[in-house]
Structure formats: C-alpha cells, structure tokens
Amino acid sequence: METHNLFLNKAGRLRSGWRLGIFVVAFAVVAKLIEMALTVIVRLVLKGSAEGFLSSSAGFIVQALVLFAAAAIVGWGCGALLEDLPARALGWANHRGWLRDLGLGSIIGAVSVLFAALLGIAGRGLHFSLNAAATPSAIGKTLLFTAPLFVLAASGEEMLFRGYPLQTFTRARLTWLGIFLTSFPFAAAHLANPNVVRGVTFANTALAGVWLAAAYLRTRSLWLPLGIHWAWNWMMGAVLGLPVSGITRLAPASLLRVQDTGPAWLTGGAYGPEGGAICTIALLIAIVLVWRTSWLKPSEEMLKFTADEIREQKSEVGG
C-alpha cells in the first residue's frame, strides 16, 4: 500500500483514524495540564486537598468545565490544523435554529424520562409522591440550581463525545464507525459510577450515546443533543428524585420522592432507570423518534461543515 493511501485520503487530508488518534492524545495532555493547574490552585487558594474539593458540588462543576474546555480547545485545534475548519464547525455557535434545537432537545429529553418513569409505574416497580420531607424553598433551590449544573455536565460530555471525534468521521463518510467509537467510550466512562450494574448500565449508556449521536447527525449541531442530555438528567434527578447514573447527591431536595420496589432488572435499582429495562425501552423508542422525524434538519451552514471532506487548499505557484 502506498504511503499516501495509508495516511492521506482522496481529499488530501489526514485520514479520520489518524485525526482521532491525534485528538485523543492531545485531549489527554491538555486535560492533564488543566487538572495539574487546578490542583495547585486548590492547594494554594483554598488550602485544602484537590480530592476533597473535586468530590463537592463545586468540584463537580469545575470538572465539567475542565472537560468542556479541554475538548473544545483540542477539537477547535484539530479542526483548524487538520481540516481547515472554523471554530463554528464544532456545532456550538449561534447558528440559525440553535435555540429551537436546544428547546426541542430539552422537551424530548424530559418527556423520554417521564415515559421511562411511567413504564416503571405500570410495572409496579416505581411509586412517586410529593416530597413532604423537604421545604418548598429547598425544592425550589434544587430545581433552579441543578439546571445549570446539569447543563454544564452535559456540555462537557457532548463536546468530548459528539464533538470533533464523531464529526471528523462523519466528514469521512464513516458515520457508523464514528457512532461506535464514541458511544462505547461514552458508556465505559460511566462504569466507575456508584451502584453500577455493568452489563445493563453499559448497554443502556451505549444506547444513549447512539441517541445523542443521532440527535447531532439530524441537526449537525450540538444544541439538540445538549438539550436532550441535560433535560434527561435534570428531570430524572431534580424532579423525579431518581438516581442519575447512580449519583444522588446532586439533587438533595427533589420535587418528588420515589419508592423503588423493583425488580432491579426493570427499574435499575440503586443506579436508577439507566440500569433497568424501562430505560432500554425508552431509549429505543427515542432513537427511532429522533432519527425518523422530519422536523429535525440542519441549517445549510452546519451541513456544509460535515457533509464531506473539505479538500486541502494548496497554493499554486505561477511559472
């Protein structure tokens, strides 16, 4: 095989596999540098351990910001240096229809969780009641302040998994490979969460990755998957009082309280719906809904950035 076939595609660009490899290595380096700088700042300014700070709610927000910043910086750099793309190509700009995509995504995410909860009620595994143990003020604060927290957390994960890695494979017309290579690491990243049920959790989170990838592909923008992602988590934790991927500390005074009587294979048990069959059913239906609907479409600008490989611009030298 000739060297240019191994490293370069027909558009004169580095092949998508090499581009992904560069992104992964650069992301790991940049994220580590930011983490090291953060550790020094915590020790000098807060006079405490970085581990203790990162386990707090404030630390959770900082980690989300670090994830977003590292993925955005490296994604922009790879797009600019390897493919001559502007920062807007990452799908995070105020392009035409961005607010509509964010709103629709938020509705789809919230309704999908409610549907999963209804399946749990119908199966007699979940029982909900108003949270009488918390004051209206505490509930209001939880509903209000967890919203931006979940937006930040979802933003970081979307920038990393549905950002440059998925997009560069889409340009290479290897979309299904891109979905596979982003959805499985997305699922693996959640296996360290509390109360994880490895088989079911991995499968459901991988399905969620496919769902979010489909949302990106339908609009070629990150606003729709962001809306789906944050609203799913917020509705599950702050409204319904369910664990969010096994985590319960993020929404201390939810609107509703839940009694989970199982079985765990249905409801997910201590991990929450994402570890049970009610989530599997809801996700499969949601994937079909997002992929098949006709009222989700990309703007011409965003489609241009991912429809095909952009040919390398070579300067001509006159004789």
Short mmCIF file of the C-alpha atoms (twelve columns), coordinates in Angstrom:
data_MODEL
# 
_entry.id   MODEL 
# 
loop_
_atom_site.group_PDB 
_atom_site.id 
_atom_site.type_symbol 
_atom_site.label_atom_id 
_atom_site.label_alt_id 
_atom_site.label_comp_id 
_atom_site.label_asym_id 
_atom_site.label_seq_id 
_atom_site.Cartn_x 
_atom_site.Cartn_y 
_atom_site.Cartn_z 
_atom_site.pdbx_PDB_model_num 
ATOM 1   C CA . MET A 1   0.000   0.000  0.000   1 
ATOM 2   C CA . GLU A 2   1.345   3.416  -0.926  1 
ATOM 3   C CA . THR A 3   2.201   5.818  1.849   1 
ATOM 4   C CA . HIS A 4   -0.270  8.476  0.772   1 
ATOM 5   C CA . ASN A 5   -3.079  5.908  0.844   1 
ATOM 6   C CA . LEU A 6   -2.192  4.943  4.406   1 
ATOM 7   C CA . PHE A 7   -2.047  8.471  5.774   1 
ATOM 8   C CA . LEU A 8   -3.979  10.668 3.316   1 
ATOM 9   C CA . ASN A 9   -7.450  10.396 1.807   1 
ATOM 10  C CA . LYS A 10  -8.594  11.452 -1.664  1 
ATOM 11  C CA . ALA A 11  -9.199  14.996 -0.432  1 
ATOM 12  C CA . GLY A 12  -5.542  15.296 0.537   1 
ATOM 13  C CA . ARG A 13  -6.370  15.251 4.244   1 
ATOM 14  C CA . LEU A 14  -5.000  13.062 7.007   1 
ATOM 15  C CA . ARG A 15  -7.316  10.083 7.345   1 
ATOM 16  C CA . SER A 16  -10.003 10.215 10.028  1 
ATOM 17  C CA . GLY A 17  -8.433  7.437  12.134  1 
ATOM 18  C CA . TRP A 18  -5.194  9.378  12.465  1 
ATOM 19  C CA . ARG A 19  -7.151  12.549 13.208  1 
ATOM 20  C CA . LEU A 20  -8.995  10.768 16.009  1 
ATOM 21  C CA . GLY A 21  -5.713  9.476  17.412  1 
ATOM 22  C CA . ILE A 22  -4.245  12.975 17.456  1 
ATOM 23  C CA . PHE A 23  -7.376  14.305 19.171  1 
ATOM 24  C CA . VAL A 24  -7.304  11.621 21.873  1 
ATOM 25  C CA . VAL A 25  -3.625  12.151 22.692  1 
ATOM 26  C CA . ALA A 26  -3.914  15.953 22.642  1 
ATOM 27  C CA . PHE A 27  -7.061  15.865 24.775  1 
ATOM 28  C CA . ALA A 28  -5.380  13.652 27.379  1 
ATOM 29  C CA . VAL A 29  -2.405  16.027 27.555  1 
ATOM 30  C CA . VAL A 30  -4.467  19.225 27.744  1 
ATOM 31  C CA . ALA A 31  -6.908  17.775 30.303  1 
ATOM 32  C CA . LYS A 32  -3.996  16.607 32.458  1 
ATOM 33  C CA . LEU A 33  -2.315  20.018 32.311  1 
ATOM 34  C CA . ILE A 34  -5.541  21.747 33.334  1 
ATOM 35  C CA . GLU A 35  -6.037  19.199 36.136  1 
ATOM 36  C CA . MET A 36  -2.497  19.823 37.416  1 
ATOM 37  C CA . ALA A 37  -3.012  23.586 37.353  1 
ATOM 38  C CA . LEU A 38  -6.325  23.158 39.179  1 
ATOM 39  C CA . THR A 39  -4.686  21.026 41.865  1 
ATOM 40  C CA . VAL A 40  -2.088  23.724 42.510  1 
ATOM 41  C CA . ILE A 41  -4.758  26.442 42.674  1 
ATOM 42  C CA . VAL A 42  -6.879  24.462 45.149  1 
ATOM 43  C CA . ARG A 43  -3.912  23.846 47.421  1 
ATOM 44  C CA . LEU A 44  -2.718  27.460 47.328  1 
ATOM 45  C CA . VAL A 45  -6.031  29.325 47.393  1 
ATOM 46  C CA . LEU A 46  -8.395  27.001 49.245  1 
ATOM 47  C CA . LYS A 47  -5.741  25.461 51.476  1 
ATOM 48  C CA . GLY A 48  -7.274  22.032 51.038  1 
ATOM 49  C CA . SER A 49  -6.868  18.805 49.118  1 
ATOM 50  C CA . ALA A 50  -7.887  18.666 45.478  1 
ATOM 51  C CA . GLU A 51  -9.591  15.311 46.076  1 
ATOM 52  C CA . GLY A 52  -11.878 16.756 48.729  1 
ATOM 53  C CA . PHE A 53  -12.753 19.756 46.590  1 
ATOM 54  C CA . LEU A 54  -13.490 17.702 43.480  1 
ATOM 55  C CA . SER A 55  -15.912 15.481 45.418  1 
ATOM 56  C CA . SER A 56  -18.057 18.526 46.288  1 
ATOM 57  C CA . SER A 57  -20.778 20.098 44.152  1 
ATOM 58  C CA . ALA A 58  -18.443 22.962 43.266  1 
ATOM 59  C CA . GLY A 59  -15.818 20.425 42.287  1 
ATOM 60  C CA . PHE A 60  -18.359 18.661 40.060  1 
ATOM 61  C CA . ILE A 61  -18.950 21.936 38.201  1 
ATOM 62  C CA . VAL A 62  -15.223 22.581 37.851  1 
ATOM 63  C CA . GLN A 63  -14.657 19.083 36.462  1 
ATOM 64  C CA . ALA A 64  -17.390 19.671 33.886  1 
ATOM 65  C CA . LEU A 65  -15.767 22.960 32.886  1 
ATOM 66  C CA . VAL A 66  -12.364 21.284 32.582  1 
ATOM 67  C CA . LEU A 67  -13.831 18.550 30.378  1 
ATOM 68  C CA . PHE A 68  -15.581 21.093 28.175  1 
ATOM 69  C CA . ALA A 69  -12.550 23.388 27.914  1 
ATOM 70  C CA . ALA A 70  -10.109 20.603 27.042  1 
ATOM 71  C CA . ALA A 71  -12.426 19.030 24.443  1 
ATOM 72  C CA . ALA A 72  -13.296 22.426 22.922  1 
ATOM 73  C CA . ILE A 73  -9.686  23.631 22.713  1 
ATOM 74  C CA . VAL A 74  -8.399  20.395 21.206  1 
ATOM 75  C CA . GLY A 75  -11.437 19.980 18.940  1 
ATOM 76  C CA . TRP A 76  -11.000 23.504 17.601  1 
ATOM 77  C CA . GLY A 77  -7.260  22.973 17.157  1 
ATOM 78  C CA . CYS A 78  -7.694  19.669 15.298  1 
ATOM 79  C CA . GLY A 79  -10.396 21.143 13.096  1 
ATOM 80  C CA . ALA A 80  -8.285  24.191 12.235  1 
ATOM 81  C CA . LEU A 81  -4.917  22.458 11.762  1 
ATOM 82  C CA . LEU A 82  -6.014  19.166 10.227  1 
ATOM 83  C CA . GLU A 83  -9.117  20.182 8.243   1 
ATOM 84  C CA . ASP A 84  -9.054  23.990 7.823   1 
ATOM 85  C CA . LEU A 85  -12.331 24.324 9.724   1 
ATOM 86  C CA . PRO A 86  -13.524 27.330 11.764  1 
ATOM 87  C CA . ALA A 87  -14.494 27.008 15.416  1 
ATOM 88  C CA . ARG A 88  -18.173 27.225 14.379  1 
ATOM 89  C CA . ALA A 89  -17.866 23.803 12.779  1 
ATOM 90  C CA . LEU A 90  -17.914 22.179 16.241  1 
ATOM 91  C CA . GLY A 91  -21.630 22.999 16.377  1 
ATOM 92  C CA . TRP A 92  -21.585 25.234 19.417  1 
ATOM 93  C CA . ALA A 93  -22.195 28.605 17.773  1 
ATOM 94  C CA . ASN A 94  -25.419 30.611 17.492  1 
ATOM 95  C CA . HIS A 95  -26.207 29.315 14.019  1 
ATOM 96  C CA . ARG A 96  -29.672 29.553 12.520  1 
ATOM 97  C CA . GLY A 97  -32.129 27.446 14.542  1 
ATOM 98  C CA . TRP A 98  -29.832 26.822 17.518  1 
ATOM 99  C CA . LEU A 99  -32.359 27.970 20.115  1 
ATOM 100 C CA . ARG A 100 -35.098 25.858 18.548  1 
ATOM 101 C CA . ASP A 101 -32.804 22.808 18.644  1 
ATOM 102 C CA . LEU A 102 -31.961 23.412 22.304  1 
ATOM 103 C CA . GLY A 103 -35.635 23.803 23.206  1 
ATOM 104 C CA . LEU A 104 -36.780 20.757 21.250  1 
ATOM 105 C CA . GLY A 105 -33.966 18.694 22.717  1 
ATOM 106 C CA . SER A 106 -34.941 19.732 26.237  1 
ATOM 107 C CA . ILE A 107 -38.540 18.673 25.622  1 
ATOM 108 C CA . ILE A 108 -37.505 15.348 24.068  1 
ATOM 109 C CA . GLY A 109 -35.119 14.561 26.929  1 
ATOM 110 C CA . ALA A 110 -37.638 15.392 29.656  1 
ATOM 111 C CA . VAL A 111 -40.520 13.522 28.003  1 
ATOM 112 C CA . SER A 112 -38.328 10.448 27.430  1 
ATOM 113 C CA . VAL A 113 -37.516 10.217 31.143  1 
ATOM 114 C CA . LEU A 114 -41.164 10.673 32.059  1 
ATOM 115 C CA . PHE A 115 -42.031 7.833  29.692  1 
ATOM 116 C CA . ALA A 116 -39.449 5.580  31.378  1 
ATOM 117 C CA . ALA A 117 -40.925 6.503  34.773  1 
ATOM 118 C CA . LEU A 118 -44.435 5.674  33.526  1 
ATOM 119 C CA . LEU A 119 -43.141 2.261  32.439  1 
ATOM 120 C CA . GLY A 120 -41.835 1.789  35.975  1 
ATOM 121 C CA . ILE A 121 -45.217 2.775  37.419  1 
ATOM 122 C CA . ALA A 122 -47.050 0.461  35.012  1 
ATOM 123 C CA . GLY A 123 -44.737 -2.380 36.023  1 
ATOM 124 C CA . ARG A 124 -45.448 -1.604 39.703  1 
ATOM 125 C CA . GLY A 125 -41.770 -1.085 40.380  1 
ATOM 126 C CA . LEU A 126 -41.775 2.698  40.923  1 
ATOM 127 C CA . HIS A 127 -44.098 4.713  43.159  1 
ATOM 128 C CA . PHE A 128 -43.934 8.529  43.293  1 
ATOM 129 C CA . SER A 129 -45.238 11.031 45.823  1 
ATOM 130 C CA . LEU A 130 -44.646 14.691 46.616  1 
ATOM 131 C CA . ASN A 131 -41.513 15.279 48.680  1 
ATOM 132 C CA . ALA A 132 -43.098 16.240 52.002  1 
ATOM 133 C CA . ALA A 133 -39.761 15.896 53.809  1 
ATOM 134 C CA . ALA A 134 -38.317 18.989 52.098  1 
ATOM 135 C CA . THR A 135 -39.472 22.597 52.341  1 
ATOM 136 C CA . PRO A 136 -40.806 24.398 49.242  1 
ATOM 137 C CA . SER A 137 -37.761 26.670 49.431  1 
ATOM 138 C CA . ALA A 138 -35.343 23.729 49.360  1 
ATOM 139 C CA . ILE A 139 -37.217 22.118 46.475  1 
ATOM 140 C CA . GLY A 140 -37.218 25.398 44.551  1 
ATOM 141 C CA . LYS A 141 -33.470 25.823 45.052  1 
ATOM 142 C CA . THR A 142 -32.845 22.286 43.867  1 
ATOM 143 C CA . LEU A 143 -34.949 22.748 40.737  1 
ATOM 144 C CA . LEU A 144 -33.288 26.087 39.982  1 
ATOM 145 C CA . PHE A 145 -29.648 25.482 40.798  1 
ATOM 146 C CA . THR A 146 -29.314 21.949 39.442  1 
ATOM 147 C CA . ALA A 147 -30.415 23.092 35.974  1 
ATOM 148 C CA . PRO A 148 -27.151 24.942 35.140  1 
ATOM 149 C CA . LEU A 149 -25.181 22.186 36.865  1 
ATOM 150 C CA . PHE A 150 -26.664 19.548 34.564  1 
ATOM 151 C CA . VAL A 151 -26.224 21.848 31.556  1 
ATOM 152 C CA . LEU A 152 -22.513 22.192 32.334  1 
ATOM 153 C CA . ALA A 153 -22.062 18.456 32.888  1 
ATOM 154 C CA . ALA A 154 -23.857 17.616 29.637  1 
ATOM 155 C CA . SER A 155 -21.917 20.297 27.731  1 
ATOM 156 C CA . GLY A 156 -18.599 18.727 28.636  1 
ATOM 157 C CA . GLU A 157 -19.654 15.218 27.618  1 
ATOM 158 C CA . GLU A 158 -21.260 16.400 24.381  1 
ATOM 159 C CA . MET A 159 -18.189 18.394 23.391  1 
ATOM 160 C CA . LEU A 160 -15.990 15.373 24.028  1 
ATOM 161 C CA . PHE A 161 -18.065 12.560 22.532  1 
ATOM 162 C CA . ARG A 162 -20.307 14.227 19.948  1 
ATOM 163 C CA . GLY A 163 -17.793 16.953 19.147  1 
ATOM 164 C CA . TYR A 164 -14.723 16.522 16.964  1 
ATOM 165 C CA . PRO A 165 -14.407 12.678 17.167  1 
ATOM 166 C CA . LEU A 166 -17.890 11.984 15.783  1 
ATOM 167 C CA . GLN A 167 -17.768 14.921 13.401  1 
ATOM 168 C CA . THR A 168 -14.480 14.028 11.747  1 
ATOM 169 C CA . PHE A 169 -15.734 10.500 10.982  1 
ATOM 170 C CA . THR A 170 -18.932 11.999 9.603   1 
ATOM 171 C CA . ARG A 171 -16.916 14.097 7.169   1 
ATOM 172 C CA . ALA A 172 -15.036 10.940 6.160   1 
ATOM 173 C CA . ARG A 173 -18.383 9.213  5.464   1 
ATOM 174 C CA . LEU A 174 -17.682 6.709  8.227   1 
ATOM 175 C CA . THR A 175 -20.615 7.791  10.347  1 
ATOM 176 C CA . TRP A 176 -21.495 4.390  11.813  1 
ATOM 177 C CA . LEU A 177 -17.875 3.821  12.780  1 
ATOM 178 C CA . GLY A 178 -17.880 7.235  14.420  1 
ATOM 179 C CA . ILE A 179 -21.038 6.378  16.372  1 
ATOM 180 C CA . PHE A 180 -19.455 3.121  17.558  1 
ATOM 181 C CA . LEU A 181 -16.139 4.738  18.519  1 
ATOM 182 C CA . THR A 182 -17.855 7.470  20.540  1 
ATOM 183 C CA . SER A 183 -20.822 5.633  22.077  1 
ATOM 184 C CA . PHE A 184 -18.811 2.782  23.591  1 
ATOM 185 C CA . PRO A 185 -16.239 5.014  25.328  1 
ATOM 186 C CA . PHE A 186 -19.178 7.170  26.486  1 
ATOM 187 C CA . ALA A 187 -20.677 4.067  28.087  1 
ATOM 188 C CA . ALA A 188 -17.344 2.925  29.535  1 
ATOM 189 C CA . ALA A 189 -16.824 6.332  31.170  1 
ATOM 190 C CA . HIS A 190 -19.903 5.700  33.357  1 
ATOM 191 C CA . LEU A 191 -18.792 2.308  34.667  1 
ATOM 192 C CA . ALA A 192 -16.988 3.891  37.614  1 
ATOM 193 C CA . ASN A 193 -20.213 5.486  38.897  1 
ATOM 194 C CA . PRO A 194 -21.799 4.329  42.173  1 
ATOM 195 C CA . ASN A 195 -24.078 1.253  42.181  1 
ATOM 196 C CA . VAL A 196 -23.276 0.432  38.578  1 
ATOM 197 C CA . VAL A 197 -24.843 -2.671 37.007  1 
ATOM 198 C CA . ARG A 198 -22.122 -3.337 34.470  1 
ATOM 199 C CA . GLY A 199 -23.893 -5.225 31.688  1 
ATOM 200 C CA . VAL A 200 -27.179 -3.326 31.642  1 
ATOM 201 C CA . THR A 201 -25.606 0.026  32.502  1 
ATOM 202 C CA . PHE A 202 -23.081 -0.288 29.690  1 
ATOM 203 C CA . ALA A 203 -25.725 -1.314 27.159  1 
ATOM 204 C CA . ASN A 204 -28.151 1.461  28.127  1 
ATOM 205 C CA . THR A 205 -25.460 4.153  28.199  1 
ATOM 206 C CA . ALA A 206 -24.181 2.996  24.805  1 
ATOM 207 C CA . LEU A 207 -27.758 3.280  23.522  1 
ATOM 208 C CA . ALA A 208 -27.900 6.786  24.982  1 
ATOM 209 C CA . GLY A 209 -24.703 7.537  23.054  1 
ATOM 210 C CA . VAL A 210 -26.360 6.349  19.847  1 
ATOM 211 C CA . TRP A 211 -29.400 8.513  20.639  1 
ATOM 212 C CA . LEU A 212 -27.286 11.606 21.225  1 
ATOM 213 C CA . ALA A 213 -25.221 10.887 18.114  1 
ATOM 214 C CA . ALA A 214 -28.442 10.628 16.101  1 
ATOM 215 C CA . ALA A 215 -29.524 13.980 17.534  1 
ATOM 216 C CA . TYR A 216 -26.254 15.531 16.380  1 
ATOM 217 C CA . LEU A 217 -26.496 13.957 12.921  1 
ATOM 218 C CA . ARG A 218 -30.063 15.172 12.411  1 
ATOM 219 C CA . THR A 219 -29.013 18.797 13.015  1 
ATOM 220 C CA . ARG A 220 -25.183 18.734 12.634  1 
ATOM 221 C CA . SER A 221 -25.181 20.818 15.801  1 
ATOM 222 C CA . LEU A 222 -24.536 20.107 19.481  1 
ATOM 223 C CA . TRP A 223 -27.537 22.103 20.705  1 
ATOM 224 C CA . LEU A 224 -30.090 19.323 20.190  1 
ATOM 225 C CA . PRO A 225 -28.066 16.603 21.982  1 
ATOM 226 C CA . LEU A 226 -27.235 19.095 24.733  1 
ATOM 227 C CA . GLY A 227 -30.956 19.770 25.268  1 
ATOM 228 C CA . ILE A 228 -31.731 16.059 25.380  1 
ATOM 229 C CA . HIS A 229 -28.833 15.269 27.706  1 
ATOM 230 C CA . TRP A 230 -29.280 17.944 30.369  1 
ATOM 231 C CA . ALA A 231 -33.096 17.683 30.479  1 
ATOM 232 C CA . TRP A 232 -32.933 13.893 30.830  1 
ATOM 233 C CA . ASN A 233 -30.643 14.221 33.858  1 
ATOM 234 C CA . TRP A 234 -32.487 17.183 35.395  1 
ATOM 235 C CA . MET A 235 -35.924 15.584 35.083  1 
ATOM 236 C CA . MET A 236 -34.627 12.322 36.496  1 
ATOM 237 C CA . GLY A 237 -32.808 13.845 39.482  1 
ATOM 238 C CA . ALA A 238 -34.334 17.201 40.407  1 
ATOM 239 C CA . VAL A 239 -37.965 16.449 39.508  1 
ATOM 240 C CA . LEU A 240 -38.489 12.700 39.909  1 
ATOM 241 C CA . GLY A 241 -35.956 12.116 42.677  1 
ATOM 242 C CA . LEU A 242 -34.308 9.208  40.871  1 
ATOM 243 C CA . PRO A 243 -30.555 8.491  40.904  1 
ATOM 244 C CA . VAL A 244 -28.760 9.998  37.903  1 
ATOM 245 C CA . SER A 245 -26.341 7.343  36.671  1 
ATOM 246 C CA . GLY A 246 -26.046 6.113  40.250  1 
ATOM 247 C CA . ILE A 247 -25.446 9.602  41.706  1 
ATOM 248 C CA . THR A 248 -27.908 11.000 44.260  1 
ATOM 249 C CA . ARG A 249 -26.034 13.912 45.887  1 
ATOM 250 C CA . LEU A 250 -26.633 16.373 43.036  1 
ATOM 251 C CA . ALA A 251 -30.346 16.925 43.771  1 
ATOM 252 C CA . PRO A 252 -30.773 16.948 47.577  1 
ATOM 253 C CA . ALA A 253 -34.426 18.125 47.622  1 
ATOM 254 C CA . SER A 254 -36.226 16.843 44.549  1 
ATOM 255 C CA . LEU A 255 -39.844 17.699 43.781  1 
ATOM 256 C CA . LEU A 256 -40.949 14.072 44.066  1 
ATOM 257 C CA . ARG A 257 -39.829 11.159 46.182  1 
ATOM 258 C CA . VAL A 258 -39.617 7.691  44.708  1 
ATOM 259 C CA . GLN A 259 -40.097 4.288  46.249  1 
ATOM 260 C CA . ASP A 260 -38.388 1.604  44.199  1 
ATOM 261 C CA . THR A 261 -39.898 -1.818 44.890  1 
ATOM 262 C CA . GLY A 262 -38.150 -3.497 41.972  1 
ATOM 263 C CA . PRO A 263 -37.338 -5.809 40.462  1 
ATOM 264 C CA . ALA A 264 -33.970 -4.201 39.769  1 
ATOM 265 C CA . TRP A 265 -33.818 -5.541 36.209  1 
ATOM 266 C CA . LEU A 266 -36.866 -3.391 35.482  1 
ATOM 267 C CA . THR A 267 -36.215 -0.206 37.459  1 
ATOM 268 C CA . GLY A 268 -32.419 -0.195 37.680  1 
ATOM 269 C CA . GLY A 269 -32.374 -0.310 41.478  1 
ATOM 270 C CA . ALA A 270 -29.864 1.948  43.214  1 
ATOM 271 C CA . TYR A 271 -28.281 3.001  39.909  1 
ATOM 272 C CA . GLY A 272 -31.550 4.463  38.682  1 
ATOM 273 C CA . PRO A 273 -33.552 3.848  35.491  1 
ATOM 274 C CA . GLU A 274 -30.396 3.777  33.360  1 
ATOM 275 C CA . GLY A 275 -29.628 0.393  34.889  1 
ATOM 276 C CA . GLY A 276 -33.011 -1.162 34.041  1 
ATOM 277 C CA . ALA A 277 -35.274 -2.299 31.218  1 
ATOM 278 C CA . ILE A 278 -37.541 0.754  31.466  1 
ATOM 279 C CA . CYS A 279 -34.618 2.856  30.235  1 
ATOM 280 C CA . THR A 280 -33.815 0.407  27.422  1 
ATOM 281 C CA . ILE A 281 -37.366 0.616  26.084  1 
ATOM 282 C CA . ALA A 282 -37.500 4.410  26.389  1 
ATOM 283 C CA . LEU A 283 -34.145 4.837  24.642  1 
ATOM 284 C CA . LEU A 284 -35.014 2.560  21.723  1 
ATOM 285 C CA . ILE A 285 -38.234 4.485  21.093  1 
ATOM 286 C CA . ALA A 286 -36.432 7.828  21.489  1 
ATOM 287 C CA . ILE A 287 -33.739 6.819  18.966  1 
ATOM 288 C CA . VAL A 288 -36.368 5.966  16.378  1 
ATOM 289 C CA . LEU A 289 -38.257 9.201  17.112  1 
ATOM 290 C CA . VAL A 290 -35.198 11.419 16.665  1 
ATOM 291 C CA . TRP A 291 -33.863 9.598  13.617  1 
ATOM 292 C CA . ARG A 292 -37.138 9.260  11.719  1 
ATOM 293 C CA . THR A 293 -38.799 12.578 12.424  1 
ATOM 294 C CA . SER A 294 -38.976 15.034 9.543   1 
ATOM 295 C CA . TRP A 295 -38.970 18.256 11.574  1 
ATOM 296 C CA . LEU A 296 -35.345 17.999 12.637  1 
ATOM 297 C CA . LYS A 297 -32.929 19.204 9.999   1 
ATOM 298 C CA . PRO A 298 -29.589 21.016 9.844   1 
ATOM 299 C CA . SER A 299 -29.019 24.527 8.629   1 
ATOM 300 C CA . GLU A 300 -27.138 24.856 5.346   1 
ATOM 301 C CA . GLU A 301 -24.130 26.264 7.193   1 
ATOM 302 C CA . MET A 302 -23.817 23.351 9.626   1 
ATOM 303 C CA . LEU A 303 -24.460 20.745 6.927   1 
ATOM 304 C CA . LYS A 304 -21.646 22.235 4.845   1 
ATOM 305 C CA . PHE A 305 -19.162 21.627 7.653   1 
ATOM 306 C CA . THR A 306 -19.841 17.878 7.873   1 
ATOM 307 C CA . ALA A 307 -21.344 16.761 4.556   1 
ATOM 308 C CA . ASP A 308 -17.984 15.726 3.116   1 
ATOM 309 C CA . GLU A 309 -14.231 16.057 3.419   1 
ATOM 310 C CA . ILE A 310 -13.060 19.601 2.698   1 
ATOM 311 C CA . ARG A 311 -10.316 19.359 0.125   1 
ATOM 312 C CA . GLU A 312 -6.880  20.589 1.122   1 
ATOM 313 C CA . GLN A 313 -6.183  24.077 -0.121  1 
ATOM 314 C CA . LYS A 314 -2.887  24.055 -1.991  1 
ATOM 315 C CA . SER A 315 -1.309  27.285 -3.110  1 
ATOM 316 C CA . GLU A 316 -0.463  27.486 -6.808  1 
ATOM 317 C CA . VAL A 317 2.917   28.742 -7.883  1 
ATOM 318 C CA . GLY A 318 2.951   30.606 -11.178 1 
ATOM 319 C CA . GLY A 319 5.669   29.947 -13.752 1 
# 
